[in-house]
GROMACS .gro file of C-alpha atoms in nm:
model
  433
    1MET     CA    1   7.889   9.778   6.276
    2ASN     CA    2   7.701   9.469   6.155
    3LEU     CA    3   7.472   9.373   6.444
    4ALA     CA    4   7.457   9.015   6.316
    5SER     CA    5   7.836   8.967   6.324
    6PRO     CA    6   7.986   8.739   6.592
    7PHE     CA    7   8.169   9.035   6.750
    8SER     CA    8   7.851   9.243   6.774
    9ILE     CA    9   7.657   8.954   6.924
   10ALA     CA   10   7.935   8.899   7.178
   11ILE     CA   11   7.927   9.269   7.276
   12ILE     CA   12   7.547   9.260   7.311
   13LEU     CA   13   7.571   8.952   7.539
   14MET     CA   14   7.843   9.115   7.751
   15THR     CA   15   7.638   9.431   7.793
   16PHE     CA   16   7.323   9.239   7.881
   17LEU     CA   17   7.500   9.024   8.141
   18ALA     CA   18   7.665   9.328   8.297
   19LEU     CA   19   7.331   9.514   8.314
   20ILE     CA   20   7.159   9.226   8.497
   21GLY     CA   21   7.432   9.225   8.760
   22MET     CA   22   7.693   8.974   8.650
   23PRO     CA   23   8.052   9.084   8.731
   24ILE     CA   24   8.213   9.253   8.432
   25GLY     CA   25   8.501   9.004   8.426
   26LEU     CA   26   8.264   8.707   8.394
   27SER     CA   27   8.057   8.897   8.138
   28MET     CA   28   8.366   8.946   7.921
   29ILE     CA   29   8.458   8.577   7.948
   30CYS     CA   30   8.104   8.470   7.848
   31GLY     CA   31   8.100   8.710   7.554
   32SER     CA   32   8.442   8.589   7.439
   33VAL     CA   33   8.335   8.223   7.462
   34LEU     CA   34   8.029   8.300   7.251
   35TYR     CA   35   8.246   8.480   6.993
   36LEU     CA   36   8.480   8.181   6.960
   37PHE     CA   37   8.180   7.947   6.930
   38LEU     CA   38   8.017   8.156   6.655
   39THR     CA   39   8.343   8.187   6.458
   40GLY     CA   40   8.422   7.815   6.490
   41ALA     CA   41   8.748   7.885   6.671
   42ASP     CA   42   8.905   7.659   6.931
   43MET     CA   43   8.709   7.704   7.255
   44GLY     CA   44   9.018   7.614   7.456
   45THR     CA   45   9.167   7.947   7.350
   46VAL     CA   46   8.979   8.111   7.638
   47ALA     CA   47   9.157   7.901   7.899
   48GLU     CA   48   9.488   7.938   7.715
   49GLN     CA   49   9.469   8.318   7.705
   50LEU     CA   50   9.350   8.340   8.065
   51LEU     CA   51   9.614   8.111   8.211
   52ASN     CA   52   9.902   8.244   8.001
   53GLY     CA   53   9.810   8.602   8.083
   54MET     CA   54   9.760   8.548   8.456
   55TYR     CA   55  10.058   8.322   8.521
   56THR     CA   56  10.322   8.478   8.299
   57ASN     CA   57  10.271   8.840   8.405
   58TYR     CA   58  10.478   8.865   8.721
   59ILE     CA   59  10.376   9.226   8.760
   60ILE     CA   60  10.013   9.133   8.842
   61LEU     CA   61  10.135   9.011   9.181
   62ALA     CA   62  10.199   9.372   9.281
   63VAL     CA   63   9.824   9.443   9.291
   64PRO     CA   64   9.724   9.211   9.580
   65LEU     CA   65  10.045   9.295   9.766
   66PHE     CA   66   9.979   9.671   9.758
   67ILE     CA   67   9.620   9.603   9.870
   68LEU     CA   68   9.751   9.392  10.160
   69ALA     CA   69   9.999   9.663  10.260
   70ALA     CA   70   9.714   9.918  10.274
   71GLU     CA   71   9.504   9.684  10.489
   72PHE     CA   72   9.789   9.633  10.737
   73MET     CA   73   9.830  10.010  10.762
   74ASN     CA   74   9.462  10.066  10.826
   75ILE     CA   75   9.418   9.804  11.100
   76GLY     CA   76   9.732   9.915  11.283
   77SER     CA   77   9.801  10.252  11.440
   78MET     CA   78  10.015  10.374  11.148
   79THR     CA   79   9.725  10.577  11.013
   80GLU     CA   80   9.652  10.747  11.344
   81ARG     CA   81  10.017  10.843  11.401
   82LEU     CA   82  10.051  10.983  11.051
   83LEU     CA   83   9.737  11.195  11.088
   84THR     CA   84   9.875  11.338  11.413
   85PHE     CA   85  10.199  11.423  11.233
   86CYS     CA   86  10.008  11.592  10.947
   87ASN     CA   87   9.822  11.801  11.202
   88VAL     CA   88  10.160  11.931  11.325
   89LEU     CA   89  10.244  12.044  10.970
   90VAL     CA   90   9.928  12.229  10.865
   91GLY     CA   91   9.674  12.202  11.145
   92ARG     CA   92   9.736  12.550  11.283
   93PHE     CA   93   9.606  12.731  10.970
   94ARG     CA   94   9.244  12.830  10.914
   95GLY     CA   95   9.066  12.519  10.793
   96GLY     CA   96   9.362  12.328  10.931
   97LEU     CA   97   9.190  11.988  10.954
   98ALA     CA   98   9.083  12.023  10.592
   99GLN     CA   99   9.446  12.090  10.497
  100VAL     CA  100   9.549  11.788  10.706
  101ASN     CA  101   9.313  11.581  10.490
  102VAL     CA  102   9.505  11.681  10.178
  103VAL     CA  103   9.850  11.633  10.333
  104GLN     CA  104   9.768  11.290  10.472
  105SER     CA  105   9.660  11.179  10.124
  106ILE     CA  106   9.999  11.286   9.987
  107ILE     CA  107  10.176  11.079  10.253
  108PHE     CA  108   9.946  10.779  10.215
  109ALA     CA  109   9.992  10.799   9.839
  110GLY     CA  110  10.346  10.672   9.893
  111MET     CA  111  10.218  10.361  10.068
  112SER     CA  112   9.895  10.207   9.940
  113GLY     CA  113   9.852  10.300   9.571
  114SER     CA  114   9.474  10.271   9.607
  115ALA     CA  115   9.220  10.552   9.627
  116ILE     CA  116   8.960  10.323   9.780
  117ALA     CA  117   9.202  10.207  10.052
  118ASP     CA  118   9.281  10.570  10.131
  119ALA     CA  119   8.913  10.666  10.157
  120ALA     CA  120   8.812  10.360  10.359
  121GLY     CA  121   9.111  10.381  10.596
  122SER     CA  122   9.254  10.723  10.675
  123GLY     CA  123   8.953  10.886  10.507
  124ARG     CA  124   8.717  10.734  10.764
  125MET     CA  125   8.929  10.875  11.047
  126MET     CA  126   8.944  11.219  10.881
  127GLN     CA  127   8.565  11.219  10.845
  128ASN     CA  128   8.524  11.160  11.218
  129MET     CA  129   8.786  11.423  11.311
  130MET     CA  130   8.644  11.693  11.084
  131THR     CA  131   8.279  11.649  11.187
  132ARG     CA  132   8.349  11.627  11.561
  133ASP     CA  133   8.182  11.916  11.748
  134ASN     CA  134   8.024  12.028  11.416
  135ARG     CA  135   8.345  12.196  11.299
  136TYR     CA  136   8.276  12.096  10.937
  137THR     CA  137   7.959  11.976  10.769
  138PRO     CA  138   7.949  11.600  10.696
  139SER     CA  139   7.904  11.665  10.324
  140PHE     CA  140   8.212  11.891  10.298
  141ALA     CA  141   8.428  11.648  10.498
  142ALA     CA  142   8.310  11.359  10.279
  143ALA     CA  143   8.361  11.554   9.955
  144LEU     CA  144   8.712  11.659  10.055
  145THR     CA  145   8.804  11.305  10.159
  146ALA     CA  146   8.678  11.171   9.825
  147VAL     CA  147   8.872  11.418   9.609
  148THR     CA  148   9.192  11.392   9.814
  149SER     CA  149   9.182  11.011   9.797
  150VAL     CA  150   9.241  11.020   9.421
  151ILE     CA  151   9.591  11.155   9.484
  152GLY     CA  152   9.692  10.809   9.609
  153PRO     CA  153   9.707  10.629   9.272
  154ILE     CA  154   9.876  10.925   9.098
  155ILE     CA  155  10.173  10.963   9.334
  156PRO     CA  156  10.369  10.634   9.341
  157PRO     CA  157  10.312  10.352   9.407
  158SER     CA  158   9.996  10.313   9.202
  159ILE     CA  159   9.780  10.009   9.131
  160PRO     CA  160   9.622  10.169   8.817
  161MET     CA  161   9.972  10.237   8.682
  162VAL     CA  162  10.061   9.873   8.739
  163LEU     CA  163   9.757   9.772   8.535
  164TYR     CA  164   9.844  10.026   8.264
  165ALA     CA  165  10.194   9.881   8.245
  166LEU     CA  166  10.033   9.540   8.199
  167VAL     CA  167   9.845   9.649   7.886
  168SER     CA  168  10.106   9.886   7.742
  169ASP     CA  169  10.447   9.734   7.833
  170ALA     CA  170  10.554  10.075   7.966
  171SER     CA  171  10.812  10.084   8.245
  172ILE     CA  172  10.647  10.082   8.588
  173GLY     CA  173  10.939  10.264   8.748
  174TYR     CA  174  10.920  10.553   8.502
  175LEU     CA  175  10.538  10.559   8.526
  176PHE     CA  176  10.569  10.595   8.902
  177LEU     CA  177  10.816  10.882   8.858
  178GLY     CA  178  10.593  11.043   8.597
  179GLY     CA  179  10.302  11.060   8.842
  180MET     CA  180  10.498  11.245   9.110
  181ILE     CA  181  10.470  11.605   8.981
  182PRO     CA  182  10.105  11.572   8.860
  183GLY     CA  183  10.007  11.429   9.198
  184LEU     CA  184  10.177  11.710   9.389
  185LEU     CA  185  10.028  11.965   9.149
  186MET     CA  186   9.679  11.827   9.212
  187ALA     CA  187   9.739  11.833   9.588
  188GLY     CA  188   9.861  12.194   9.568
  189LEU     CA  189   9.550  12.300   9.377
  190GLN     CA  190   9.329  12.124   9.632
  191MET     CA  191   9.506  12.297   9.922
  192MET     CA  192   9.455  12.631   9.746
  193GLN     CA  193   9.082  12.559   9.713
  194VAL     CA  194   9.065  12.459  10.081
  195ALA     CA  195   9.225  12.792  10.176
  196ILE     CA  196   8.973  12.983   9.960
  197THR     CA  197   8.676  12.792  10.104
  198ALA     CA  198   8.809  12.822  10.461
  199ARG     CA  199   8.827  13.199  10.433
  200ARG     CA  200   8.487  13.227  10.267
  201LYS     CA  201   8.309  12.999  10.517
  202ASN     CA  202   8.520  13.100  10.817
  203PHE     CA  203   8.635  12.749  10.898
  204PRO     CA  204   8.776  12.698  11.250
  205VAL     CA  205   9.142  12.735  11.342
  206GLU     CA  206   9.274  12.436  11.536
  207ASP     CA  207   9.471  12.479  11.856
  208PRO     CA  208   9.842  12.480  11.763
  209VAL     CA  209  10.048  12.183  11.878
  210PRO     CA  210  10.291  12.291  12.152
  211LEU     CA  211  10.650  12.302  12.027
  212ARG     CA  212  10.766  12.069  12.303
  213GLU     CA  213  10.535  11.792  12.171
  214ILE     CA  214  10.648  11.809  11.807
  215PRO     CA  215  10.967  11.598  11.848
  216LEU     CA  216  10.773  11.317  12.020
  217ILE     CA  217  10.493  11.321  11.760
  218THR     CA  218  10.750  11.312  11.478
  219TRP     CA  219  10.941  11.029  11.645
  220ARG     CA  220  10.623  10.822  11.690
  221ALA     CA  221  10.533  10.870  11.322
  222PHE     CA  222  10.889  10.823  11.192
  223PRO     CA  223  10.869  10.445  11.123
  224SER     CA  224  10.549  10.501  10.925
  225LEU     CA  225  10.701  10.795  10.735
  226MET     CA  226  10.993  10.574  10.635
  227MET     CA  227  10.766  10.332  10.448
  228PRO     CA  228  10.739  10.531  10.120
  229VAL     CA  229  11.111  10.613  10.143
  230LEU     CA  230  11.194  10.243  10.172
  231LEU     CA  231  10.944  10.143   9.904
  232LEU     CA  232  11.045  10.396   9.639
  233GLY     CA  233  11.413  10.380   9.731
  234CYS     CA  234  11.422  10.006   9.666
  235ILE     CA  235  11.247  10.047   9.331
  236TYR     CA  236  11.458  10.331   9.192
  237SER     CA  237  11.788  10.200   9.326
  238GLY     CA  238  11.728   9.873   9.144
  239ILE     CA  239  11.739   9.666   9.464
  240THR     CA  240  11.389   9.529   9.400
  241THR     CA  241  11.135   9.513   9.122
  242PRO     CA  242  10.803   9.695   9.182
  243THR     CA  243  10.640   9.361   9.264
  244GLU     CA  244  10.909   9.275   9.518
  245ALA     CA  245  10.879   9.627   9.661
  246ALA     CA  246  10.504   9.571   9.707
  247ALA     CA  247  10.579   9.253   9.905
  248LEU     CA  248  10.836   9.447  10.109
  249ALA     CA  249  10.579   9.720  10.179
  250ALA     CA  250  10.326   9.466  10.308
  251ALA     CA  251  10.588   9.298  10.526
  252TYR     CA  252  10.713   9.632  10.659
  253ALA     CA  253  10.362   9.752  10.748
  254LEU     CA  254  10.292   9.423  10.929
  255VAL     CA  255  10.620   9.422  11.123
  256ILE     CA  256  10.587   9.787  11.228
  257SER     CA  257  10.225   9.741  11.339
  258VAL     CA  258  10.287   9.413  11.526
  259VAL     CA  259  10.637   9.447  11.669
  260LEU     CA  260  10.685   9.821  11.716
  261TYR     CA  261  10.334   9.962  11.762
  262ARG     CA  262  10.176   9.639  11.896
  263SER     CA  263   9.841   9.744  11.757
  264ILE     CA  264   9.724   9.437  11.561
  265SER     CA  265   9.544   9.137  11.709
  266PHE     CA  266   9.520   8.799  11.540
  267THR     CA  267   9.155   8.873  11.460
  268ASP     CA  268   9.255   9.199  11.289
  269PHE     CA  269   9.527   9.018  11.096
  270TYR     CA  270   9.290   8.746  10.977
  271GLY     CA  271   9.026   9.001  10.882
  272SER     CA  272   9.276   9.202  10.677
  273LEU     CA  273   9.377   8.888  10.488
  274LEU     CA  274   9.013   8.817  10.405
  275VAL     CA  275   8.943   9.173  10.286
  276SER     CA  276   9.261   9.174  10.076
  277ALA     CA  277   9.179   8.835   9.924
  278LYS     CA  278   8.825   8.941   9.831
  279THR     CA  279   8.942   9.269   9.678
  280SER     CA  280   9.226   9.098   9.490
  281ALA     CA  281   8.991   8.827   9.361
  282SER     CA  282   8.749   9.082   9.218
  283ILE     CA  283   9.030   9.269   9.044
  284GLY     CA  284   9.185   8.939   8.929
  285MET     CA  285   8.859   8.828   8.771
  286LEU     CA  286   8.839   9.159   8.584
  287ILE     CA  287   9.198   9.119   8.464
  288ALA     CA  288   9.126   8.762   8.352
  289GLY     CA  289   8.818   8.868   8.161
  290SER     CA  290   9.002   9.156   7.995
  291LEU     CA  291   9.286   8.927   7.883
  292VAL     CA  292   9.040   8.697   7.710
  293PHE     CA  293   8.835   8.980   7.560
  294ASN     CA  294   9.148   9.162   7.441
  295TYR     CA  295   9.234   8.849   7.242
  296VAL     CA  296   8.896   8.877   7.069
  297VAL     CA  297   8.954   9.247   7.004
  298THR     CA  298   9.295   9.166   6.855
  299VAL     CA  299   9.151   8.892   6.632
  300GLU     CA  300   8.892   9.142   6.507
  301ASN     CA  301   9.179   9.386   6.440
  302ILE     CA  302   8.991   9.662   6.626
  303PRO     CA  303   9.299   9.858   6.749
  304ASP     CA  304   9.456   9.871   6.401
  305SER     CA  305   9.124   9.966   6.244
  306ILE     CA  306   9.089  10.258   6.487
  307ARG     CA  307   9.451  10.357   6.423
  308VAL     CA  308   9.393  10.362   6.046
  309LEU     CA  309   9.067  10.556   6.092
  310LEU     CA  310   9.225  10.822   6.312
  311THR     CA  311   9.533  10.843   6.091
  312GLY     CA  312   9.301  10.902   5.796
  313TRP     CA  313   9.164  11.201   5.981
  314GLU     CA  314   9.520  11.336   5.991
  315MET     CA  315   9.491  11.372   6.364
  316THR     CA  316   9.777  11.539   6.550
  317PRO     CA  317   9.905  11.406   6.884
  318THR     CA  318   9.743  11.702   7.064
  319THR     CA  319   9.406  11.646   6.896
  320PHE     CA  320   9.425  11.276   6.977
  321LEU     CA  321   9.498  11.345   7.345
  322ILE     CA  322   9.203  11.586   7.362
  323LEU     CA  323   8.979  11.319   7.205
  324VAL     CA  324   9.102  11.053   7.450
  325ASN     CA  325   9.048  11.287   7.745
  326VAL     CA  326   8.690  11.361   7.639
  327ILE     CA  327   8.610  10.992   7.583
  328LEU     CA  328   8.765  10.880   7.912
  329LEU     CA  329   8.597  11.158   8.111
  330ILE     CA  330   8.259  11.058   7.970
  331LEU     CA  331   8.320  10.686   8.025
  332GLY     CA  332   8.444  10.759   8.378
  333CYS     CA  333   8.097  10.888   8.465
  334ILE     CA  334   7.935  10.552   8.386
  335LEU     CA  335   8.203  10.279   8.401
  336GLU     CA  336   8.437  10.144   8.668
  337GLY     CA  337   8.796  10.268   8.630
  338THR     CA  338   8.967   9.928   8.615
  339ALA     CA  339   8.734   9.817   8.336
  340ILE     CA  340   8.821  10.131   8.136
  341LEU     CA  341   9.190  10.071   8.192
  342LEU     CA  342   9.183   9.707   8.084
  343ILE     CA  343   8.925   9.720   7.804
  344ILE     CA  344   8.913  10.069   7.650
  345VAL     CA  345   9.270  10.197   7.690
  346PRO     CA  346   9.438   9.908   7.498
  347VAL     CA  347   9.235  10.012   7.194
  348PHE     CA  348   9.395  10.358   7.200
  349ILE     CA  349   9.755  10.248   7.259
  350PRO     CA  350   9.845  10.154   6.895
  351THR     CA  351   9.720  10.492   6.773
  352ALA     CA  352   9.912  10.675   7.045
  353GLN     CA  353  10.229  10.489   6.950
  354ALA     CA  354  10.174  10.560   6.579
  355LEU     CA  355  10.138  10.932   6.656
  356GLY     CA  356  10.462  10.930   6.855
  357ILE     CA  357  10.300  10.996   7.192
  358ASP     CA  358  10.519  10.891   7.481
  359MET     CA  359  10.374  10.589   7.661
  360VAL     CA  360  10.469  10.717   8.007
  361HIS     CA  361  10.304  11.055   7.940
  362PHE     CA  362   9.999  10.883   7.793
  363GLY     CA  363   9.977  10.647   8.092
  364VAL     CA  364   9.977  10.926   8.350
  365VAL     CA  365   9.712  11.119   8.151
  366VAL     CA  366   9.499  10.802   8.140
  367VAL     CA  367   9.535  10.737   8.513
  368VAL     CA  368   9.442  11.095   8.605
  369ASN     CA  369   9.133  11.061   8.384
  370ILE     CA  370   9.034  10.740   8.558
  371MET     CA  371   9.084  10.898   8.900
  372LEU     CA  372   8.850  11.180   8.797
  373GLY     CA  373   8.590  10.916   8.717
  374LEU     CA  374   8.596  10.804   9.081
  375VAL     CA  375   8.451  11.138   9.193
  376THR     CA  376   8.222  11.228   8.902
  377PRO     CA  377   7.851  11.138   8.906
  378PRO     CA  378   7.655  10.929   8.845
  379TYR     CA  379   7.891  10.632   8.901
  380GLY     CA  380   8.163  10.798   9.115
  381LEU     CA  381   8.263  10.506   9.338
  382LEU     CA  382   8.433  10.728   9.597
  383LEU     CA  383   8.119  10.941   9.624
  384PHE     CA  384   7.916  10.636   9.725
  385ILE     CA  385   8.184  10.512   9.965
  386MET     CA  386   8.190  10.848  10.141
  387THR     CA  387   7.808  10.861  10.143
  388ASN     CA  388   7.807  10.534  10.336
  389ILE     CA  389   8.078  10.655  10.573
  390SER     CA  390   7.939  11.003  10.637
  391GLY     CA  391   7.564  10.954  10.602
  392ALA     CA  392   7.547  11.277  10.400
  393PRO     CA  393   7.325  11.286  10.087
  394VAL     CA  394   7.524  11.220   9.770
  395LYS     CA  395   7.389  11.540   9.609
  396ASP     CA  396   7.538  11.749   9.891
  397ILE     CA  397   7.872  11.571   9.858
  398ILE     CA  398   7.874  11.636   9.481
  399ARG     CA  399   7.796  12.004   9.542
  400ASP     CA  400   8.086  12.044   9.784
  401ALA     CA  401   8.320  11.841   9.563
  402ALA     CA  402   8.249  12.048   9.248
  403PRO     CA  403   8.516  12.321   9.305
  404PHE     CA  404   8.780  12.055   9.368
  405ILE     CA  405   8.678  11.859   9.058
  406PHE     CA  406   8.723  12.180   8.857
  407TRP     CA  407   9.084  12.210   8.974
  408MET     CA  408   9.142  11.841   8.900
  409VAL     CA  409   9.031  11.904   8.542
  410VAL     CA  410   9.270  12.201   8.529
  411CYS     CA  411   9.549  11.969   8.645
  412LEU     CA  412   9.455  11.720   8.370
  413ILE     CA  413   9.469  11.997   8.108
  414ILE     CA  414   9.814  12.106   8.229
  415ILE     CA  415   9.969  11.758   8.218
  416THR     CA  416   9.806  11.690   7.879
  417PHE     CA  417   9.948  12.000   7.708
  418VAL     CA  418  10.274  12.022   7.903
  419PRO     CA  419  10.427  11.673   7.881
  420GLU     CA  420  10.734  11.785   8.077
  421THR     CA  421  10.522  11.794   8.392
  422VAL     CA  422  10.513  11.415   8.357
  423LEU     CA  423  10.845  11.340   8.186
  424PHE     CA  424  11.081  11.573   8.377
  425LEU     CA  425  11.160  11.333   8.662
  426PRO     CA  426  11.181  11.017   8.446
  427ARG     CA  427  11.424  11.190   8.207
  428LEU     CA  428  11.622  11.319   8.503
  429LEU     CA  429  11.681  10.957   8.601
  430GLY     CA  430  11.769  10.831   8.256
  431TYR     CA  431  11.442  10.777   8.070
  432GLN     CA  432  11.502  10.802   7.695
  433GLY     CA  433  11.141  10.826   7.578
   0.00000   0.00000   0.00000
C-alpha cells in the first residue's frame, strides 16, 4: 500500500482519531471527507451517501425498536417472572441456578436480539441470585452470564443479523432461521460444561419448586413466554416484516408490563426511552460512518481487488471460511463487533459470493464470530460489563469463562464445516440458497 495515497492517508487519519477517543463513526466520516478532498471529488457525496443510506434502508428501524423492546422488558417484571419459570425447569439439578442462567438466555434470545441488553438486564438479576449466600463465586457467576448472553443475537431476533442483512442483502427471515440451531447447539454445549463444572466443584442443589406452585408460576410467566412466539410467528407467517415485528415486540412488552403486570412507572418509562435513544444514536452514528466509508472502499475497488487476489490463490470455499474465521476472531479481540460487521465484513462478501458460499450460512458464521469477540480479551465488551456489575477482577472472569469459550469455538467449527446446521431450517421453509 502506498502510504502517500489518499486512501492510505484517510485510513491513517481514521485510526488516529479513533485512538485519541473519537467515536468510530465520526472517525470514518472524517477520514472519508479527507479522501474526497484529496481526490478532488464532490464533498457533498458524504451527505448524499449518509442520507440515502440512512433514509432508504427501512430495515435499520428494526435496531432501535429491538433495543426499546429489551428496555421495556428489563424495567418491567417480565424478566423476574421468566427467571422464576426457568428455575422450575432446571433449578432442581446440581448447579441449578447456573443452568437457569443458560436457559433464561435461550428464552430472552427470542425477545431482545442484543447480548448487551441480556447481560445488563436479566444478567444483572442472575448475578445477584447466584452470589446470594455465597452459593457461587462472583467471578464464575459473571463469566457464565457473559458467555450465555451471546446466545441472544444468535437465536432470532438478532440485531447483528439485521446489520449483516443491511450490508449483504441477505434475507433477514432466513438469517433468523439459520441462527436457531447454532444458538441451541451453543446453549447445549454451555449446559454440558455447567454440569461438568457443577460436579467437579460440588455446586449447590436448589430446593425443588413444589409441584402445586408450578401451574401458577407458569401462568404468571405465560404472557412473557408468548412474546417470542408472537414475534417470530408474525415474521415467518408473512403478517409483518422484521421491522414491523420489532415495533410489535416493543409495543407488546410495554402493554404487558403496564396493563397486565403494572410494574412500570412513568419515570421508568421515560428512563427506558432515554437509554434506548442513546444506544440507538451510537449505533446509528456507526452505521452512518460505515455507509460513507464503504463508498470510499467501493471507489477504491478494494472488495474486487481482494476477490481477485484470493481467487488467484485458488482458494476453496472451505479455506476461505477458515481464513475469515481466523481474521474475525483476531479482530474480535481488539475491535467492537458492530464496527467489524459494518466495515470489515462487506470486504469479504464479494469473494464469498464468487466462491459460491451461501450468504445465509456466511452471515451466521460471521455473527457467531462477532459474538465470540464480546467475551474474548482484551476488548471483550461483555467481560467489562460483568466486571462492573459483579465487582470481580476481569482476570478471574476470563479464567472462569475459558472452558465456555472453548465450547463456543467448537460450535463455530461445527457450523463452519457443516453448513446444514445453519441451512436446514431455512430450506425446510422454502429457502432456495
